mmCIF file of C-alpha atoms in Angstrom:
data_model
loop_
_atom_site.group_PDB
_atom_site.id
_atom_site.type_symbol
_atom_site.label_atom_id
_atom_site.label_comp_id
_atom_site.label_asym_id
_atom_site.label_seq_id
_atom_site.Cartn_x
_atom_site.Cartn_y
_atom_site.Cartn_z
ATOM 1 C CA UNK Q 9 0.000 0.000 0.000
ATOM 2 C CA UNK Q 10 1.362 2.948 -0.541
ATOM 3 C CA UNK Q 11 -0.662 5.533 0.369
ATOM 4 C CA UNK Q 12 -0.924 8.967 -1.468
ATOM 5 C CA UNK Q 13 2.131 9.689 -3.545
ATOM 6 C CA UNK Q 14 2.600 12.880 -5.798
ATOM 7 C CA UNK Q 15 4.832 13.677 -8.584
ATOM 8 C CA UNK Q 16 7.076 15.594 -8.522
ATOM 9 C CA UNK Q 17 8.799 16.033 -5.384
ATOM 10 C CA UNK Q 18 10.674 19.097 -6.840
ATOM 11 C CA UNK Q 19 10.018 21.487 -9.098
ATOM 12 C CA UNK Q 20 11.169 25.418 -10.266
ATOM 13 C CA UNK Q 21 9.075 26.697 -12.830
ATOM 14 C CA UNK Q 22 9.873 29.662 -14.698
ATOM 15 C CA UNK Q 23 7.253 32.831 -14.310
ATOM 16 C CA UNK Q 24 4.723 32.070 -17.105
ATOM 17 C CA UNK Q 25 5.595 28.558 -17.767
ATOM 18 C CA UNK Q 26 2.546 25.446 -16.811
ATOM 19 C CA UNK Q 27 2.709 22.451 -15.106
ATOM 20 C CA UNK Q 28 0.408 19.452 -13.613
ATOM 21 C CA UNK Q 29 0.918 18.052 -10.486
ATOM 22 C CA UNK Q 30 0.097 14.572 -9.948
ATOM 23 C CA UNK Q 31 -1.426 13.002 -6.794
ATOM 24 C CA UNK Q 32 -2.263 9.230 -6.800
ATOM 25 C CA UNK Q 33 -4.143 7.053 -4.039
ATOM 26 C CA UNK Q 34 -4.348 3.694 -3.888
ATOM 27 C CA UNK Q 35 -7.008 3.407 -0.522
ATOM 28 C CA UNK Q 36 -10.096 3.647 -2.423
ATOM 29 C CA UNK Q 37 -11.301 7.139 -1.075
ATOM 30 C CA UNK Q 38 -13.791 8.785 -2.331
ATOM 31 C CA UNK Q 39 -12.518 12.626 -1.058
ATOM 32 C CA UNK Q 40 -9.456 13.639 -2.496
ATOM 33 C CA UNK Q 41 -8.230 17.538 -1.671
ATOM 34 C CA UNK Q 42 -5.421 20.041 -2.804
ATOM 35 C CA UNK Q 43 -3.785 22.320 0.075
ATOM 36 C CA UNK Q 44 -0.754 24.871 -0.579
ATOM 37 C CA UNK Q 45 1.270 25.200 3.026
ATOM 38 C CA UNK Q 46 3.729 28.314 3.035
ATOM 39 C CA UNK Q 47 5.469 29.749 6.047
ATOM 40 C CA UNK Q 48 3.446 31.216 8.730
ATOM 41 C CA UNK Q 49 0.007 30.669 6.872
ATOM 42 C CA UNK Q 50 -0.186 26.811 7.644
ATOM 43 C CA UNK Q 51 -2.137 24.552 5.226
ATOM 44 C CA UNK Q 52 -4.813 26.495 2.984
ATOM 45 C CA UNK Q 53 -7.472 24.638 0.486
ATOM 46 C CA UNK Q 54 -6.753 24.949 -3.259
ATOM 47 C CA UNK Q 55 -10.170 22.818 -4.541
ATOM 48 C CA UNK Q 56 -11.198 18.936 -3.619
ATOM 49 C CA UNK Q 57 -12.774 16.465 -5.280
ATOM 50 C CA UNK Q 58 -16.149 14.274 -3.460
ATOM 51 C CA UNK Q 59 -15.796 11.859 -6.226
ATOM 52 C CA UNK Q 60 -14.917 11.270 -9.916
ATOM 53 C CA UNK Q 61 -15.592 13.907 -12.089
ATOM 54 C CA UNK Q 62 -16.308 16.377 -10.067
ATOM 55 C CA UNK Q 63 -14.215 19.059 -8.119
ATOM 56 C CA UNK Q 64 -15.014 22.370 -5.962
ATOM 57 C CA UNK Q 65 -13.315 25.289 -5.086
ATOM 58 C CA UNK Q 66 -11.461 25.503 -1.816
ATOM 59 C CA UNK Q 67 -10.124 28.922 -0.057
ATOM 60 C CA UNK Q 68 -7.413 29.549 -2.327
ATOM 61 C CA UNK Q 69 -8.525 28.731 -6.104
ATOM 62 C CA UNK Q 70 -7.254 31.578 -7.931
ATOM 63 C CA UNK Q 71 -4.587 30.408 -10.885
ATOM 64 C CA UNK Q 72 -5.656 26.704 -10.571
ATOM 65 C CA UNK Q 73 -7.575 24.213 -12.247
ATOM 66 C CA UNK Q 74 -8.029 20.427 -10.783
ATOM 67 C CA UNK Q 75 -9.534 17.386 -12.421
ATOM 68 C CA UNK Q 76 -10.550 14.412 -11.281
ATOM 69 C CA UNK Q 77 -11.231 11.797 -14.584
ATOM 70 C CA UNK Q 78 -10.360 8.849 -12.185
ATOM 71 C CA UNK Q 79 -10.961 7.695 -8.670
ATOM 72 C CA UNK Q 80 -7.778 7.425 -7.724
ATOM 73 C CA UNK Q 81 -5.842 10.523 -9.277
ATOM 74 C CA UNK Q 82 -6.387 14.037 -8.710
ATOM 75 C CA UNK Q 83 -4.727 16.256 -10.628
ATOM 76 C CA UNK Q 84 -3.593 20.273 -10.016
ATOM 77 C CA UNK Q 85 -2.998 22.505 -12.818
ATOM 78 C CA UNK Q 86 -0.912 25.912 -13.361
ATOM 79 C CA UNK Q 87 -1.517 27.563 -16.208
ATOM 80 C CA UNK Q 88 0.643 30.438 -16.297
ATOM 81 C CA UNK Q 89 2.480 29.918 -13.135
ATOM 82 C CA UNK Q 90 3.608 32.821 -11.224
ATOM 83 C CA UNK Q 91 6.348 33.698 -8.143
ATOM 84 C CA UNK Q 92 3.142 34.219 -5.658
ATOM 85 C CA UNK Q 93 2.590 29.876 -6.370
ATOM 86 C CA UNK Q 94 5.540 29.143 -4.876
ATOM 87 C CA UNK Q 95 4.609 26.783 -2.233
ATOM 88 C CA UNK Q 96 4.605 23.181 -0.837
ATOM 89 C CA UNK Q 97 1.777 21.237 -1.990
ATOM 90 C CA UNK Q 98 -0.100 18.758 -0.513
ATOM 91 C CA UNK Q 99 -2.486 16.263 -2.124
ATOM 92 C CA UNK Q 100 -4.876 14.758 0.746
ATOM 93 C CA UNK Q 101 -7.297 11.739 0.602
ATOM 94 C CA UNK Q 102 -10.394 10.489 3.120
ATOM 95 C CA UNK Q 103 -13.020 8.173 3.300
ATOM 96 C CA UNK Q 104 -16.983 8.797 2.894
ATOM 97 C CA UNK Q 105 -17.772 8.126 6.245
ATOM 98 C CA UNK Q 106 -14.492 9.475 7.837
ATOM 99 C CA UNK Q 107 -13.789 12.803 5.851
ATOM 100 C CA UNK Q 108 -12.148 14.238 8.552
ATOM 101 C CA UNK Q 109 -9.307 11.522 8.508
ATOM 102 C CA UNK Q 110 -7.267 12.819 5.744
ATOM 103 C CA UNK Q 111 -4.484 11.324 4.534
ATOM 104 C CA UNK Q 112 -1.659 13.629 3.151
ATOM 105 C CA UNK Q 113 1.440 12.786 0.622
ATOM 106 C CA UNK Q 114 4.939 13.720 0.833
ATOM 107 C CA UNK Q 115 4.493 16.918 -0.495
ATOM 108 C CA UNK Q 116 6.073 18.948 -3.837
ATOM 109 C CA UNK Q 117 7.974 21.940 -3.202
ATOM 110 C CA UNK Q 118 7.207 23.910 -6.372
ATOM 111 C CA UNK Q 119 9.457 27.110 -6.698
ATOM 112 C CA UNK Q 120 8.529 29.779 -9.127
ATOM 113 C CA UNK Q 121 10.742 32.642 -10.236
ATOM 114 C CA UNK Y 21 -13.381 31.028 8.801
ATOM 115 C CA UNK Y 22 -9.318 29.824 9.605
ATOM 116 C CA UNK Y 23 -9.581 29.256 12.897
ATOM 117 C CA UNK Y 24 -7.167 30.558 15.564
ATOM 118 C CA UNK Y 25 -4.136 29.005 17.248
ATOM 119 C CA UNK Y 26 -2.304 30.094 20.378
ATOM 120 C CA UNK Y 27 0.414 30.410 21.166
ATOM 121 C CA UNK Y 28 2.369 30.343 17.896
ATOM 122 C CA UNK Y 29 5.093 28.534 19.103
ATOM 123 C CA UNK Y 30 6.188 26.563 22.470
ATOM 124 C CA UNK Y 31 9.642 25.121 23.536
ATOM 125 C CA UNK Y 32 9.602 22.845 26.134
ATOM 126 C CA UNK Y 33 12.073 20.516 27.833
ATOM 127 C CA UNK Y 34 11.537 16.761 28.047
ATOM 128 C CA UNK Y 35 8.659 15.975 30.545
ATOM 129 C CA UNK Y 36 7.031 19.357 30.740
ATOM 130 C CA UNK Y 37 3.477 20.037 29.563
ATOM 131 C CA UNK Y 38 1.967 21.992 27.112
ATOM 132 C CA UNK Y 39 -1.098 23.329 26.237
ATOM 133 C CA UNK Y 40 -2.073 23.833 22.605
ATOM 134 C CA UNK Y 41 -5.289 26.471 21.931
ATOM 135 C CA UNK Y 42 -7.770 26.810 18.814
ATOM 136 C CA UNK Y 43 -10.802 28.895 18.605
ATOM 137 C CA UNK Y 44 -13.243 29.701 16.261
ATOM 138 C CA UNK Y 45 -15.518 32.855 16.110
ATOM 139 C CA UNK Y 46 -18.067 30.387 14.063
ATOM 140 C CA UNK Y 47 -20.268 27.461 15.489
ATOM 141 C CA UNK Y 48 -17.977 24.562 15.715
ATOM 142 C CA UNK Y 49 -19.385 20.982 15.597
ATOM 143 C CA UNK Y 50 -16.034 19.226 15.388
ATOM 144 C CA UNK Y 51 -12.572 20.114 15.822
ATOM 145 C CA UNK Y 52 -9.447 17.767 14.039
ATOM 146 C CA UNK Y 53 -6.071 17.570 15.368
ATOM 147 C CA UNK Y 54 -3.365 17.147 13.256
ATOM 148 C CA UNK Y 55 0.648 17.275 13.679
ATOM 149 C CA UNK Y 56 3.359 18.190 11.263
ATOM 150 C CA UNK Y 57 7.072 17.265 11.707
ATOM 151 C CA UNK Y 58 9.757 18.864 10.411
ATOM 152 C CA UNK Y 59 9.882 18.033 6.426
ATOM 153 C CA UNK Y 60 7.220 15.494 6.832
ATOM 154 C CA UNK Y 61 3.509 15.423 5.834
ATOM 155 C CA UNK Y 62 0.726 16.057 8.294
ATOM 156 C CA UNK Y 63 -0.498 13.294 10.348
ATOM 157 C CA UNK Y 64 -4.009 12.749 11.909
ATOM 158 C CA UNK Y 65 -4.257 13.150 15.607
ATOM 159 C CA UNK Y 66 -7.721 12.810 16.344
ATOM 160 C CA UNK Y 67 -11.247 14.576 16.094
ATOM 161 C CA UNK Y 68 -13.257 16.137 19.148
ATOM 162 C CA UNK Y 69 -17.157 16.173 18.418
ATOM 163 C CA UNK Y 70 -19.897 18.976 19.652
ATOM 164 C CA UNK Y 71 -20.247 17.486 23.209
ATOM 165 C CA UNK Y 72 -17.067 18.030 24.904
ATOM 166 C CA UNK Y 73 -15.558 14.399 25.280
ATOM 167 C CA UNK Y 74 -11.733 14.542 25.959
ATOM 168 C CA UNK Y 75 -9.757 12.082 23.050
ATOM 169 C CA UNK Y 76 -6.452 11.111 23.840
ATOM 170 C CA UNK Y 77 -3.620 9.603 21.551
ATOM 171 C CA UNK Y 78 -0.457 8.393 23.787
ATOM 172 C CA UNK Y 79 -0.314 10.993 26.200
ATOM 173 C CA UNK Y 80 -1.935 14.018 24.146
ATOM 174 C CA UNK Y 81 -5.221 14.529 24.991
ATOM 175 C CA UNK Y 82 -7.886 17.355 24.206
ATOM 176 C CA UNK Y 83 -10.988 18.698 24.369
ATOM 177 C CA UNK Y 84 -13.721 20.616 23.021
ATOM 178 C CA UNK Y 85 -15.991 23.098 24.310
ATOM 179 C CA UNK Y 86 -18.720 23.887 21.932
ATOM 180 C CA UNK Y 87 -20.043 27.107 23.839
ATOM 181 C CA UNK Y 88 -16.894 28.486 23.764
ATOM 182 C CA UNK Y 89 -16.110 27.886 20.614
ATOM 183 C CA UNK Y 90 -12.658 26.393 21.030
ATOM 184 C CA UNK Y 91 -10.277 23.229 21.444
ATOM 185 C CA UNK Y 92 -7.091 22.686 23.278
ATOM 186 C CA UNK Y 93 -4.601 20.159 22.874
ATOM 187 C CA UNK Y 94 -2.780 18.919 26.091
ATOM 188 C CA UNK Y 95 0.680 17.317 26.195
ATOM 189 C CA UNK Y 96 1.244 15.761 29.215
ATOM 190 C CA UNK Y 97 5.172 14.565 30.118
ATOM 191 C CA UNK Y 98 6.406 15.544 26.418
ATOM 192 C CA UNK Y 99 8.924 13.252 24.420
ATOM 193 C CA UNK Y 100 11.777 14.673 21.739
ATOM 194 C CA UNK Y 101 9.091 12.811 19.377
ATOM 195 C CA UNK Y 102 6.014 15.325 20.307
ATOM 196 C CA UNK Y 103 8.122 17.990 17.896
ATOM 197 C CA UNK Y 104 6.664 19.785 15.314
ATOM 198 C CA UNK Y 105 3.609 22.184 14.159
ATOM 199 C CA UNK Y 106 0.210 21.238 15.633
ATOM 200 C CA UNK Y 107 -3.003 22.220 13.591
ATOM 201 C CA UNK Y 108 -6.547 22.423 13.968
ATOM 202 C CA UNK Y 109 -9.091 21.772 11.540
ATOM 203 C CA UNK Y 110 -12.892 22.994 11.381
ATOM 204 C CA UNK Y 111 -15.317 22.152 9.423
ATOM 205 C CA UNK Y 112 -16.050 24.190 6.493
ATOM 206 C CA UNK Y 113 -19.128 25.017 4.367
ATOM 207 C CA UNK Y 114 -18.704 22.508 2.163
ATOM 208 C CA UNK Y 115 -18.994 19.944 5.072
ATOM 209 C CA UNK Y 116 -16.327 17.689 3.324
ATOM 210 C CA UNK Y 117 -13.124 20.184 3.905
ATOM 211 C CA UNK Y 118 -11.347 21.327 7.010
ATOM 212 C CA UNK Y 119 -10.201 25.143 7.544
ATOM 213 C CA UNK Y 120 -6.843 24.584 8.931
ATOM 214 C CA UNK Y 121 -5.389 27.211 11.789
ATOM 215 C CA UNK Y 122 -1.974 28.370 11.016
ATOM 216 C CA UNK Y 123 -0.467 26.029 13.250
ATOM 217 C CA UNK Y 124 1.746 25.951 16.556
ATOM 218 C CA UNK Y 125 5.727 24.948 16.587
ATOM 219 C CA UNK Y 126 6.442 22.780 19.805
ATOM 220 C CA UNK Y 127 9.878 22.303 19.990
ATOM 221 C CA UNK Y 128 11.017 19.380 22.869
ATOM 222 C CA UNK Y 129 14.489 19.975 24.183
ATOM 223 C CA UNK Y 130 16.448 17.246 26.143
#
């Protein structure tokens, strides 16, 4: 089992440039979430997923898109990336009856300049 | 809606206790307790539902008081291993998501 992974672990992006980030679960959960964490603000909500195919927005949405076309990926999009995205993202996944038990991934430290 | 953690941060030596605060100015029905170590991903701690039971996990315990509006987290005799951030999580609108606080640093020193 293992777990939630995401790909990359690193990345520097270039202002302008796009990218997908990939998170992957493998526990069957229905809930599936997207948080940025940077220093001092702790972990914010980008947009989550209740199930496949559909997605809301979380606190933070602005410059993101998500999709979720299967169960067990969720992915985050940056269109036009720019410096104010650099972050440490965390892909998150929970159960129907135990949303609150969220299981994160390792994390990708995206850096854009 | 984020709700609010106190102190910031904490440094304690091995075997002292500490007292970790989150309050909401919004109804809360459930609070979530996560911790963070150092280059790691959040881990789940436990949830406190509308009705004040105290949780525990090893020897960190908390509880909830609904008319107040607020959490705390208590660790009691704290290990080198009890380092890192602490967050709390609320329930949001959505009634799927958690609004996470902006955490508290507890740093154990031998």
């Amino acid at each position: 089992n293992a777990g939630v992974t995401q790909t990359p672990k690193f990345r520097v992006l270039k202002t302008g440039q796009s990218m997908t980030l990939l998170c992957a679960q493998d526990m069957n959960h229905e809930y599936m979430y997207w948080y940025r964490q940077d220093p001092g603000m702790g972990l914010r909500l980008i947009h989550y997923s209740v199930g496949e195919g559909t997605t809301a927005k979380g606190e933070v949405p602005d410059g993101y898109n998500v999709s979720r076309l299967k169960k067990q990926n969720f992915l985050l999009g940056l269109e036009s990336a720019a410096p104010s995205q650099t972050s440490v993202y965390f892909c998150a996944s929970s159960e129907l009856s135990r949303f609150y038990e969220q299981y994160f991934g390792p994390g990708t430290r995206l850096t854009v300049t | 809606q984020q709700p609010v953690q106190s102190p910031q941060a904490v440094i304690l030596r091995e075997g002292e206790d500490a007292v970790i605060n989150c309050s909401s100015s919004k109804a809360l029905y459930s609070v979530h307790w996560y911790r963070q170590k150092h280059g790691e991903a959040p881990v789940f701690l436990m949830i406190l539902l509308k009705g004040g039971e105290q949780k525990g996990h090893e020897k960190i315990s908390a509880s909830f008081n609904e008319k107040k509006q607020q959490s705390s987290l208590y660790l009691t005799a704290s290990q080198l291993s009890y380092s890192g951030t602490y967050f709390c999580g609320t329930g949001s609108n959505s009634g799927y998501a958690l609004n996470f606080g902006k955490g508290t640093s507890l740093l154990v020193t031998p």
